[in-house]
Amino acid sequence: MNAKNSTQIEIDTILSQALELGQTGDFRQALSLSERAFALAADGAHEDAFCDAGIQCGAALGWLGRSEEAIEYVQRILQRVVKRNDQVREARARAVYANILLEVGLDTECYEEASRAASMATSPEQADVLLKAMDLQALVMIFADDFRSAAPLLDEAVMIADQHGFDRVSAMLLMHIGLLNTRIAEGKLEEGDQKSHDEYLEIALHQTEQAIQMARESGNRRIELVGSANLAEFMSDFGRFDEALAWLENWQKMQDIATPGNWVHYYYTLCDFELERGNIDAALKAGHQAIDAAKNISSADNYANAVRRLGRAYEVAGDYKSALEMHKLFHNEFRRRTAEKGRWKGKVDELNQEMERVKALLQDASSDMERLKEEALTDPLTGLANRRAFDQHMEQLYLQCGHKYAIAVLDLDHFKAVNDAFSHVLGDKVLRKVADQLTNGCRGTDLICRIGGEEFALIFSGSTPKQIHQVCERLRTSIEMYNWTTLAEGLEMTASIGVAHATPGHTPAEVFAKADNRLFYAKAKGRNRVVTGISTFEQDESKLASVK
């Protein structure tokens, strides 16, 4: 067995373990393993595994409340799979993306992404993706009080899950059916219908108990954890405090897998529980703990829920001044979250525009290949070789078996922010200046190409790995240290570079993929760095160290 196949088997094993941990609710361990697989795949020609690992990293980060990182992972993977026309992985990535969007409060965008994922998940092997998409669609409907639409969608999802024997998914769906009836109960209470409220809440209670039982039997600890907090809420509402306390204690037994969002839920449930049984001081303490736990996560609802619970506790305590402060804080948080949602929406819109642009380019390329063959080999903006020239050189390398070469892929960090803050005209000036620096820092025999946007590729011939690293580090430093304020006050630029060397048995395309993956890895680990390889130490670490 060659090294490439051996690494692929190792990556597949790690990803399988990570998936199992994610399905049972241990997202920290799932992330640790997914990052390890990501590092292994980034250091070789394992493009499918690289995308799979990136998707799983994004999913785990999303559940852990690290939405900014999660979105960056998934958006980058989406860009790659769309370019490859890999609709299977695109569907999976979009389902994960939809889940993250729901966490940050973009319900409409979540529904749209989930719908795209559902439309792509057409084969029986993609049933898990379809179910995830359907569940997310139903949750958006529930949050919009569209119960008539959500109920049949969840019922259909349960049937599909049962057909495929997905007991863990069935437990999740059943808990969300319980959530549906909880929201109906809340609506009945707002209407003043206490009897109907109690009836629907009782139904939700039984459905949640069934979900927990199914979760225990299938090993879905996450559903048991969330369900335990839900049942503690139900029991408190009914004045069944001993049972509520038992479910809170059951939650505590599983706190090793609790995410920051789970802790917020636990504390504000504890606040309600203590308030219902008259322990005001304990309720106030739990309310403050909920707020502290919610401060550092991106969930759109957790912080507001915590503030609302604490405000109610202050009202019951007769501390109306503090209650008013909580009321003000709630509305300030609402305004802040609204602004934050606008920022997230901008990122989503930007990605969708890029996806449409890439798909249009792919369609144009397939329908107008003859015209492309006649295009010039020079990029008109920078004067460097363009993507077509790069592709032609790659074909030549393929025919030159045994030829020693290295490929570096360089990408300017946060370049979009330059265009947004200073204008596209200035962005073009930056690209021309970078092209000059690359030309001055390389030999005449090296090929320097602008292969798209702010991305450049360099092909070095006949140099040692140490020499190539020194050249790339010099290029990176020259970009970082250049006095960019001569173009605009406050302007700074850095670049990330991934490098791969030709090795026997690997095609130029595989060498380029390795370099591109290392570039991605450099971006994921902090930017403004050169990555020429990923050490065994880093691959084996359960928590990957930053690549320097």
PDB file of N, CA, C and O in Angstrom, residues 10-73:
ATOM      1  N   GLU A  10      -6.314   6.494   6.899  1.00  0.00           N
ATOM      2  CA  GLU A  10      -6.229   7.139   8.214  1.00  0.00           C
ATOM      3  C   GLU A  10      -7.225   8.295   8.311  1.00  0.00           C
ATOM      4  O   GLU A  10      -7.915   8.452   9.326  1.00  0.00           O
ATOM      5  N   ILE A  11      -7.295   9.107   7.252  1.00  0.00           N
ATOM      6  CA  ILE A  11      -8.227  10.239   7.253  1.00  0.00           C
ATOM      7  C   ILE A  11      -9.669   9.739   7.360  1.00  0.00           C
ATOM      8  O   ILE A  11     -10.468  10.274   8.143  1.00  0.00           O
ATOM      9  N   ASP A  12     -10.017   8.719   6.583  1.00  0.00           N
ATOM     10  CA  ASP A  12     -11.380   8.177   6.611  1.00  0.00           C
ATOM     11  C   ASP A  12     -11.738   7.668   8.004  1.00  0.00           C
ATOM     12  O   ASP A  12     -12.863   7.863   8.485  1.00  0.00           O
ATOM     13  N   THR A  13     -10.779   7.024   8.658  1.00  0.00           N
ATOM     14  CA  THR A  13     -11.022   6.498  10.006  1.00  0.00           C
ATOM     15  C   THR A  13     -11.278   7.628  10.995  1.00  0.00           C
ATOM     16  O   THR A  13     -12.212   7.577  11.807  1.00  0.00           O
ATOM     17  N   ILE A  14     -10.455   8.661  10.919  1.00  0.00           N
ATOM     18  CA  ILE A  14     -10.604   9.803  11.831  1.00  0.00           C
ATOM     19  C   ILE A  14     -11.944  10.499  11.595  1.00  0.00           C
ATOM     20  O   ILE A  14     -12.655  10.848  12.543  1.00  0.00           O
ATOM     21  N   LEU A  15     -12.294  10.709  10.318  1.00  0.00           N
ATOM     22  CA  LEU A  15     -13.555  11.388  10.011  1.00  0.00           C
ATOM     23  C   LEU A  15     -14.754  10.572  10.478  1.00  0.00           C
ATOM     24  O   LEU A  15     -15.760  11.136  10.932  1.00  0.00           O
ATOM     25  N   SER A  16     -14.646   9.261  10.370  1.00  0.00           N
ATOM     26  CA  SER A  16     -15.735   8.403  10.844  1.00  0.00           C
ATOM     27  C   SER A  16     -15.902   8.540  12.358  1.00  0.00           C
ATOM     28  O   SER A  16     -17.034   8.637  12.869  1.00  0.00           O
ATOM     29  N   GLN A  17     -14.782   8.580  13.078  1.00  0.00           N
ATOM     30  CA  GLN A  17     -14.846   8.766  14.533  1.00  0.00           C
ATOM     31  C   GLN A  17     -15.422  10.141  14.871  1.00  0.00           C
ATOM     32  O   GLN A  17     -16.228  10.272  15.805  1.00  0.00           O
ATOM     33  N   ALA A  18     -15.004  11.166  14.129  1.00  0.00           N
ATOM     34  CA  ALA A  18     -15.502  12.518  14.377  1.00  0.00           C
ATOM     35  C   ALA A  18     -17.002  12.599  14.131  1.00  0.00           C
ATOM     36  O   ALA A  18     -17.737  13.251  14.890  1.00  0.00           O
ATOM     37  N   LEU A  19     -17.462  11.960  13.071  1.00  0.00           N
ATOM     38  CA  LEU A  19     -18.890  11.969  12.758  1.00  0.00           C
ATOM     39  C   LEU A  19     -19.691  11.307  13.868  1.00  0.00           C
ATOM     40  O   LEU A  19     -20.743  11.805  14.275  1.00  0.00           O
ATOM     41  N   GLU A  20     -19.182  10.194  14.370  1.00  0.00           N
ATOM     42  CA  GLU A  20     -19.864   9.489  15.459  1.00  0.00           C
ATOM     43  C   GLU A  20     -19.953  10.378  16.700  1.00  0.00           C
ATOM     44  O   GLU A  20     -21.009  10.471  17.338  1.00  0.00           O
ATOM     45  N   LEU A  21     -18.867  11.046  17.035  1.00  0.00           N
ATOM     46  CA  LEU A  21     -18.871  11.939  18.197  1.00  0.00           C
ATOM     47  C   LEU A  21     -19.834  13.104  17.999  1.00  0.00           C
ATOM     48  O   LEU A  21     -20.529  13.519  18.930  1.00  0.00           O
ATOM     49  N   GLY A  22     -19.877  13.642  16.776  1.00  0.00           N
ATOM     50  CA  GLY A  22     -20.798  14.729  16.492  1.00  0.00           C
ATOM     51  C   GLY A  22     -22.245  14.300  16.614  1.00  0.00           C
ATOM     52  O   GLY A  22     -23.091  15.028  17.140  1.00  0.00           O
ATOM     53  N   GLN A  23     -22.536  13.081  16.163  1.00  0.00           N
ATOM     54  CA  GLN A  23     -23.911  12.586  16.226  1.00  0.00           C
ATOM     55  C   GLN A  23     -24.359  12.307  17.657  1.00  0.00           C
ATOM     56  O   GLN A  23     -25.547  12.358  17.956  1.00  0.00           O
ATOM     57  N   THR A  24     -23.401  12.001  18.526  1.00  0.00           N
ATOM     58  CA  THR A  24     -23.760  11.726  19.914  1.00  0.00           C
ATOM     59  C   THR A  24     -23.621  12.946  20.804  1.00  0.00           C
ATOM     60  O   THR A  24     -23.937  12.883  21.993  1.00  0.00           O
ATOM     61  N   GLY A  25     -23.139  14.078  20.245  1.00  0.00           N
ATOM     62  CA  GLY A  25     -23.157  15.332  20.975  1.00  0.00           C
ATOM     63  C   GLY A  25     -21.847  15.815  21.539  1.00  0.00           C
ATOM     64  O   GLY A  25     -21.803  16.879  22.167  1.00  0.00           O
ATOM     65  N   ASP A  26     -20.753  15.071  21.343  1.00  0.00           N
ATOM     66  CA  ASP A  26     -19.459  15.507  21.878  1.00  0.00           C
ATOM     67  C   ASP A  26     -18.752  16.339  20.820  1.00  0.00           C
ATOM     68  O   ASP A  26     -17.842  15.879  20.133  1.00  0.00           O
ATOM     69  N   PHE A  27     -19.143  17.602  20.701  1.00  0.00           N
ATOM     70  CA  PHE A  27     -18.661  18.443  19.608  1.00  0.00           C
ATOM     71  C   PHE A  27     -17.212  18.872  19.801  1.00  0.00           C
ATOM     72  O   PHE A  27     -16.508  19.126  18.824  1.00  0.00           O
ATOM     73  N   ARG A  28     -16.749  18.963  21.033  1.00  0.00           N
ATOM     74  CA  ARG A  28     -15.346  19.331  21.242  1.00  0.00           C
ATOM     75  C   ARG A  28     -14.414  18.258  20.697  1.00  0.00           C
ATOM     76  O   ARG A  28     -13.448  18.555  19.977  1.00  0.00           O
ATOM     77  N   GLN A  29     -14.694  17.005  21.034  1.00  0.00           N
ATOM     78  CA  GLN A  29     -13.867  15.918  20.522  1.00  0.00           C
ATOM     79  C   GLN A  29     -14.047  15.763  19.011  1.00  0.00           C
ATOM     80  O   GLN A  29     -13.099  15.449  18.292  1.00  0.00           O
ATOM     81  N   ALA A  30     -15.274  15.995  18.541  1.00  0.00           N
ATOM     82  CA  ALA A  30     -15.523  15.916  17.099  1.00  0.00           C
ATOM     83  C   ALA A  30     -14.703  16.957  16.356  1.00  0.00           C
ATOM     84  O   ALA A  30     -14.118  16.672  15.299  1.00  0.00           O
ATOM     85  N   LEU A  31     -14.628  18.165  16.913  1.00  0.00           N
ATOM     86  CA  LEU A  31     -13.835  19.220  16.288  1.00  0.00           C
ATOM     87  C   LEU A  31     -12.354  18.868  16.302  1.00  0.00           C
ATOM     88  O   LEU A  31     -11.646  19.063  15.306  1.00  0.00           O
ATOM     89  N   SER A  32     -11.877  18.353  17.421  1.00  0.00           N
ATOM     90  CA  SER A  32     -10.456  18.003  17.531  1.00  0.00           C
ATOM     91  C   SER A  32     -10.067  16.985  16.459  1.00  0.00           C
ATOM     92  O   SER A  32      -9.044  17.135  15.775  1.00  0.00           O
ATOM     93  N   LEU A  33     -10.886  15.959  16.286  1.00  0.00           N
ATOM     94  CA  LEU A  33     -10.589  14.939  15.271  1.00  0.00           C
ATOM     95  C   LEU A  33     -10.750  15.492  13.857  1.00  0.00           C
ATOM     96  O   LEU A  33      -9.947  15.176  12.967  1.00  0.00           O
ATOM     97  N   SER A  34     -11.763  16.303  13.647  1.00  0.00           N
ATOM     98  CA  SER A  34     -11.975  16.876  12.314  1.00  0.00           C
ATOM     99  C   SER A  34     -10.810  17.775  11.914  1.00  0.00           C
ATOM    100  O   SER A  34     -10.377  17.774  10.757  1.00  0.00           O
ATOM    101  N   GLU A  35     -10.293  18.545  12.871  1.00  0.00           N
ATOM    102  CA  GLU A  35      -9.129  19.386  12.589  1.00  0.00           C
ATOM    103  C   GLU A  35      -7.915  18.530  12.238  1.00  0.00           C
ATOM    104  O   GLU A  35      -7.118  18.891  11.372  1.00  0.00           O
ATOM    105  N   ARG A  36      -7.773  17.410  12.914  1.00  0.00           N
ATOM    106  CA  ARG A  36      -6.650  16.510  12.620  1.00  0.00           C
ATOM    107  C   ARG A  36      -6.776  15.948  11.201  1.00  0.00           C
ATOM    108  O   ARG A  36      -5.802  15.908  10.444  1.00  0.00           O
ATOM    109  N   ALA A  37      -7.976  15.513  10.831  1.00  0.00           N
ATOM    110  CA  ALA A  37      -8.192  15.008   9.468  1.00  0.00           C
ATOM    111  C   ALA A  37      -7.976  16.115   8.444  1.00  0.00           C
ATOM    112  O   ALA A  37      -7.424  15.888   7.366  1.00  0.00           O
ATOM    113  N   PHE A  38      -8.406  17.316   8.786  1.00  0.00           N
ATOM    114  CA  PHE A  38      -8.230  18.476   7.909  1.00  0.00           C
ATOM    115  C   PHE A  38      -6.744  18.723   7.636  1.00  0.00           C
ATOM    116  O   PHE A  38      -6.326  18.984   6.506  1.00  0.00           O
ATOM    117  N   ALA A  39      -5.924  18.608   8.688  1.00  0.00           N
ATOM    118  CA  ALA A  39      -4.485  18.809   8.539  1.00  0.00           C
ATOM    119  C   ALA A  39      -3.866  17.722   7.660  1.00  0.00           C
ATOM    120  O   ALA A  39      -3.039  18.001   6.788  1.00  0.00           O
ATOM    121  N   LEU A  40      -4.273  16.485   7.886  1.00  0.00           N
ATOM    122  CA  LEU A  40      -3.738  15.381   7.083  1.00  0.00           C
ATOM    123  C   LEU A  40      -4.118  15.536   5.614  1.00  0.00           C
ATOM    124  O   LEU A  40      -3.299  15.339   4.716  1.00  0.00           O
ATOM    125  N   ALA A  41      -5.366  15.898   5.366  1.00  0.00           N
ATOM    126  CA  ALA A  41      -5.836  16.035   3.984  1.00  0.00           C
ATOM    127  C   ALA A  41      -5.228  17.247   3.307  1.00  0.00           C
ATOM    128  O   ALA A  41      -4.991  17.244   2.095  1.00  0.00           O
ATOM    129  N   ALA A  42      -4.946  18.291   4.082  1.00  0.00           N
ATOM    130  CA  ALA A  42      -4.359  19.497   3.510  1.00  0.00           C
ATOM    131  C   ALA A  42      -2.932  19.265   3.061  1.00  0.00           C
ATOM    132  O   ALA A  42      -2.407  19.996   2.221  1.00  0.00           O
ATOM    133  N   ASP A  43      -2.296  18.236   3.604  1.00  0.00           N
ATOM    134  CA  ASP A  43      -0.892  17.982   3.302  1.00  0.00           C
ATOM    135  C   ASP A  43      -0.724  16.909   2.225  1.00  0.00           C
ATOM    136  O   ASP A  43       0.316  16.269   2.135  1.00  0.00           O
ATOM    137  N   GLY A  44      -1.731  16.694   1.432  1.00  0.00           N
ATOM    138  CA  GLY A  44      -1.635  15.696   0.380  1.00  0.00           C
ATOM    139  C   GLY A  44      -2.760  15.842  -0.622  1.00  0.00           C
ATOM    140  O   GLY A  44      -3.604  16.721  -0.521  1.00  0.00           O
ATOM    141  N   ALA A  45      -2.731  14.969  -1.619  1.00  0.00           N
ATOM    142  CA  ALA A  45      -3.728  15.032  -2.696  1.00  0.00           C
ATOM    143  C   ALA A  45      -4.979  14.259  -2.287  1.00  0.00           C
ATOM    144  O   ALA A  45      -5.264  13.181  -2.796  1.00  0.00           O
ATOM    145  N   HIS A  46      -5.726  14.815  -1.333  1.00  0.00           N
ATOM    146  CA  HIS A  46      -6.932  14.158  -0.820  1.00  0.00           C
ATOM    147  C   HIS A  46      -8.070  15.175  -0.820  1.00  0.00           C
ATOM    148  O   HIS A  46      -8.584  15.553   0.234  1.00  0.00           O
ATOM    149  N   GLU A  47      -8.436  15.642  -1.990  1.00  0.00           N
ATOM    150  CA  GLU A  47      -9.365  16.763  -2.093  1.00  0.00           C
ATOM    151  C   GLU A  47     -10.729  16.440  -1.490  1.00  0.00           C
ATOM    152  O   GLU A  47     -11.303  17.257  -0.772  1.00  0.00           O
ATOM    153  N   ASP A  48     -11.269  15.245  -1.764  1.00  0.00           N
ATOM    154  CA  ASP A  48     -12.579  14.899  -1.219  1.00  0.00           C
ATOM    155  C   ASP A  48     -12.555  14.884   0.302  1.00  0.00           C
ATOM    156  O   ASP A  48     -13.443  15.444   0.966  1.00  0.00           O
ATOM    157  N   ALA A  49     -11.517  14.245   0.862  1.00  0.00           N
ATOM    158  CA  ALA A  49     -11.399  14.178   2.322  1.00  0.00           C
ATOM    159  C   ALA A  49     -11.177  15.558   2.913  1.00  0.00           C
ATOM    160  O   ALA A  49     -11.663  15.867   4.012  1.00  0.00           O
ATOM    161  N   PHE A  50     -10.446  16.388   2.189  1.00  0.00           N
ATOM    162  CA  PHE A  50     -10.199  17.754   2.649  1.00  0.00           C
ATOM    163  C   PHE A  50     -11.525  18.503   2.787  1.00  0.00           C
ATOM    164  O   PHE A  50     -11.764  19.188   3.787  1.00  0.00           O
ATOM    165  N   CYS A  51     -12.387  18.371   1.798  1.00  0.00           N
ATOM    166  CA  CYS A  51     -13.697  19.035   1.854  1.00  0.00           C
ATOM    167  C   CYS A  51     -14.562  18.428   2.951  1.00  0.00           C
ATOM    168  O   CYS A  51     -15.241  19.155   3.690  1.00  0.00           O
ATOM    169  N   ASP A  52     -14.556  17.095   3.076  1.00  0.00           N
ATOM    170  CA  ASP A  52     -15.348  16.443   4.120  1.00  0.00           C
ATOM    171  C   ASP A  52     -14.913  16.914   5.511  1.00  0.00           C
ATOM    172  O   ASP A  52     -15.753  17.199   6.376  1.00  0.00           O
ATOM    173  N   ALA A  53     -13.605  16.992   5.717  1.00  0.00           N
ATOM    174  CA  ALA A  53     -13.090  17.432   7.016  1.00  0.00           C
ATOM    175  C   ALA A  53     -13.458  18.889   7.282  1.00  0.00           C
ATOM    176  O   ALA A  53     -13.829  19.253   8.402  1.00  0.00           O
ATOM    177  N   GLY A  54     -13.368  19.729   6.254  1.00  0.00           N
ATOM    178  CA  GLY A  54     -13.738  21.134   6.418  1.00  0.00           C
ATOM    179  C   GLY A  54     -15.196  21.303   6.785  1.00  0.00           C
ATOM    180  O   GLY A  54     -15.558  22.141   7.620  1.00  0.00           O
ATOM    181  N   ILE A  55     -16.067  20.493   6.168  1.00  0.00           N
ATOM    182  CA  ILE A  55     -17.498  20.551   6.481  1.00  0.00           C
ATOM    183  C   ILE A  55     -17.741  20.143   7.933  1.00  0.00           C
ATOM    184  O   ILE A  55     -18.507  20.788   8.664  1.00  0.00           O
ATOM    185  N   GLN A  56     -17.055  19.069   8.379  1.00  0.00           N
ATOM    186  CA  GLN A  56     -17.239  18.622   9.755  1.00  0.00           C
ATOM    187  C   GLN A  56     -16.669  19.615  10.760  1.00  0.00           C
ATOM    188  O   GLN A  56     -17.218  19.804  11.845  1.00  0.00           O
ATOM    189  N   CYS A  57     -15.563  20.276  10.408  1.00  0.00           N
ATOM    190  CA  CYS A  57     -15.030  21.338  11.273  1.00  0.00           C
ATOM    191  C   CYS A  57     -16.066  22.452  11.411  1.00  0.00           C
ATOM    192  O   CYS A  57     -16.326  22.951  12.521  1.00  0.00           O
ATOM    193  N   GLY A  58     -16.657  22.864  10.298  1.00  0.00           N
ATOM    194  CA  GLY A  58     -17.661  23.920  10.327  1.00  0.00           C
ATOM    195  C   GLY A  58     -18.861  23.547  11.173  1.00  0.00           C
ATOM    196  O   GLY A  58     -19.374  24.368  11.943  1.00  0.00           O
ATOM    197  N   ALA A  59     -19.312  22.285  11.048  1.00  0.00           N
ATOM    198  CA  ALA A  59     -20.470  21.834  11.823  1.00  0.00           C
ATOM    199  C   ALA A  59     -20.180  21.881  13.319  1.00  0.00           C
ATOM    200  O   ALA A  59     -20.978  22.395  14.112  1.00  0.00           O
ATOM    201  N   ALA A  60     -19.014  21.368  13.727  1.00  0.00           N
ATOM    202  CA  ALA A  60     -18.664  21.337  15.149  1.00  0.00           C
ATOM    203  C   ALA A  60     -18.481  22.752  15.701  1.00  0.00           C
ATOM    204  O   ALA A  60     -18.948  23.076  16.801  1.00  0.00           O
ATOM    205  N   LEU A  61     -17.814  23.604  14.937  1.00  0.00           N
ATOM    206  CA  LEU A  61     -17.615  24.988  15.374  1.00  0.00           C
ATOM    207  C   LEU A  61     -18.950  25.707  15.548  1.00  0.00           C
ATOM    208  O   LEU A  61     -19.138  26.501  16.474  1.00  0.00           O
ATOM    209  N   GLY A  62     -19.880  25.438  14.643  1.00  0.00           N
ATOM    210  CA  GLY A  62     -21.200  26.049  14.747  1.00  0.00           C
ATOM    211  C   GLY A  62     -21.907  25.660  16.035  1.00  0.00           C
ATOM    212  O   GLY A  62     -22.467  26.504  16.738  1.00  0.00           O
ATOM    213  N   TRP A  63     -21.886  24.367  16.367  1.00  0.00           N
ATOM    214  CA  TRP A  63     -22.534  23.911  17.595  1.00  0.00           C
ATOM    215  C   TRP A  63     -21.853  24.473  18.835  1.00  0.00           C
ATOM    216  O   TRP A  63     -22.511  24.675  19.863  1.00  0.00           O
ATOM    217  N   LEU A  64     -20.551  24.738  18.739  1.00  0.00           N
ATOM    218  CA  LEU A  64     -19.813  25.272  19.882  1.00  0.00           C
ATOM    219  C   LEU A  64     -19.942  26.789  20.010  1.00  0.00           C
ATOM    220  O   LEU A  64     -19.298  27.400  20.854  1.00  0.00           O
ATOM    221  N   GLY A  65     -20.756  27.404  19.155  1.00  0.00           N
ATOM    222  CA  GLY A  65     -21.004  28.839  19.247  1.00  0.00           C
ATOM    223  C   GLY A  65     -19.937  29.693  18.602  1.00  0.00           C
ATOM    224  O   GLY A  65     -19.953  30.915  18.737  1.00  0.00           O
ATOM    225  N   ARG A  66     -19.027  29.083  17.849  1.00  0.00           N
ATOM    226  CA  ARG A  66     -17.944  29.829  17.194  1.00  0.00           C
ATOM    227  C   ARG A  66     -18.341  30.068  15.735  1.00  0.00           C
ATOM    228  O   ARG A  66     -17.749  29.549  14.805  1.00  0.00           O
ATOM    229  N   SER A  67     -19.370  30.873  15.572  1.00  0.00           N
ATOM    230  CA  SER A  67     -20.013  31.016  14.267  1.00  0.00           C
ATOM    231  C   SER A  67     -19.112  31.645  13.213  1.00  0.00           C
ATOM    232  O   SER A  67     -19.166  31.276  12.038  1.00  0.00           O
ATOM    233  N   GLU A  68     -18.301  32.631  13.621  1.00  0.00           N
ATOM    234  CA  GLU A  68     -17.424  33.303  12.657  1.00  0.00           C
ATOM    235  C   GLU A  68     -16.492  32.295  11.988  1.00  0.00           C
ATOM    236  O   GLU A  68     -16.349  32.264  10.763  1.00  0.00           O
ATOM    237  N   GLU A  69     -15.865  31.441  12.812  1.00  0.00           N
ATOM    238  CA  GLU A  69     -14.966  30.424  12.269  1.00  0.00           C
ATOM    239  C   GLU A  69     -15.745  29.390  11.453  1.00  0.00           C
ATOM    240  O   GLU A  69     -15.279  28.940  10.402  1.00  0.00           O
ATOM    241  N   ALA A  70     -16.904  29.012  11.959  1.00  0.00           N
ATOM    242  CA  ALA A  70     -17.710  28.006  11.272  1.00  0.00           C
ATOM    243  C   ALA A  70     -18.092  28.470   9.871  1.00  0.00           C
ATOM    244  O   ALA A  70     -17.971  27.720   8.893  1.00  0.00           O
ATOM    245  N   ILE A  71     -18.546  29.708   9.768  1.00  0.00           N
ATOM    246  CA  ILE A  71     -18.966  30.234   8.470  1.00  0.00           C
ATOM    247  C   ILE A  71     -17.785  30.313   7.512  1.00  0.00           C
ATOM    248  O   ILE A  71     -17.909  30.019   6.320  1.00  0.00           O
ATOM    249  N   GLU A  72     -16.621  30.701   8.026  1.00  0.00           N
ATOM    250  CA  GLU A  72     -15.451  30.797   7.140  1.00  0.00           C
ATOM    251  C   GLU A  72     -15.081  29.430   6.568  1.00  0.00           C
ATOM    252  O   GLU A  72     -14.805  29.299   5.380  1.00  0.00           O
ATOM    253  N   TYR A  73     -15.094  28.393   7.422  1.00  0.00           N
ATOM    254  CA  TYR A  73     -14.816  27.044   6.936  1.00  0.00           C
ATOM    255  C   TYR A  73     -15.808  26.647   5.838  1.00  0.00           C
ATOM    256  O   TYR A  73     -15.423  26.211   4.751  1.00  0.00           O
TER     257      TYR A  73
END
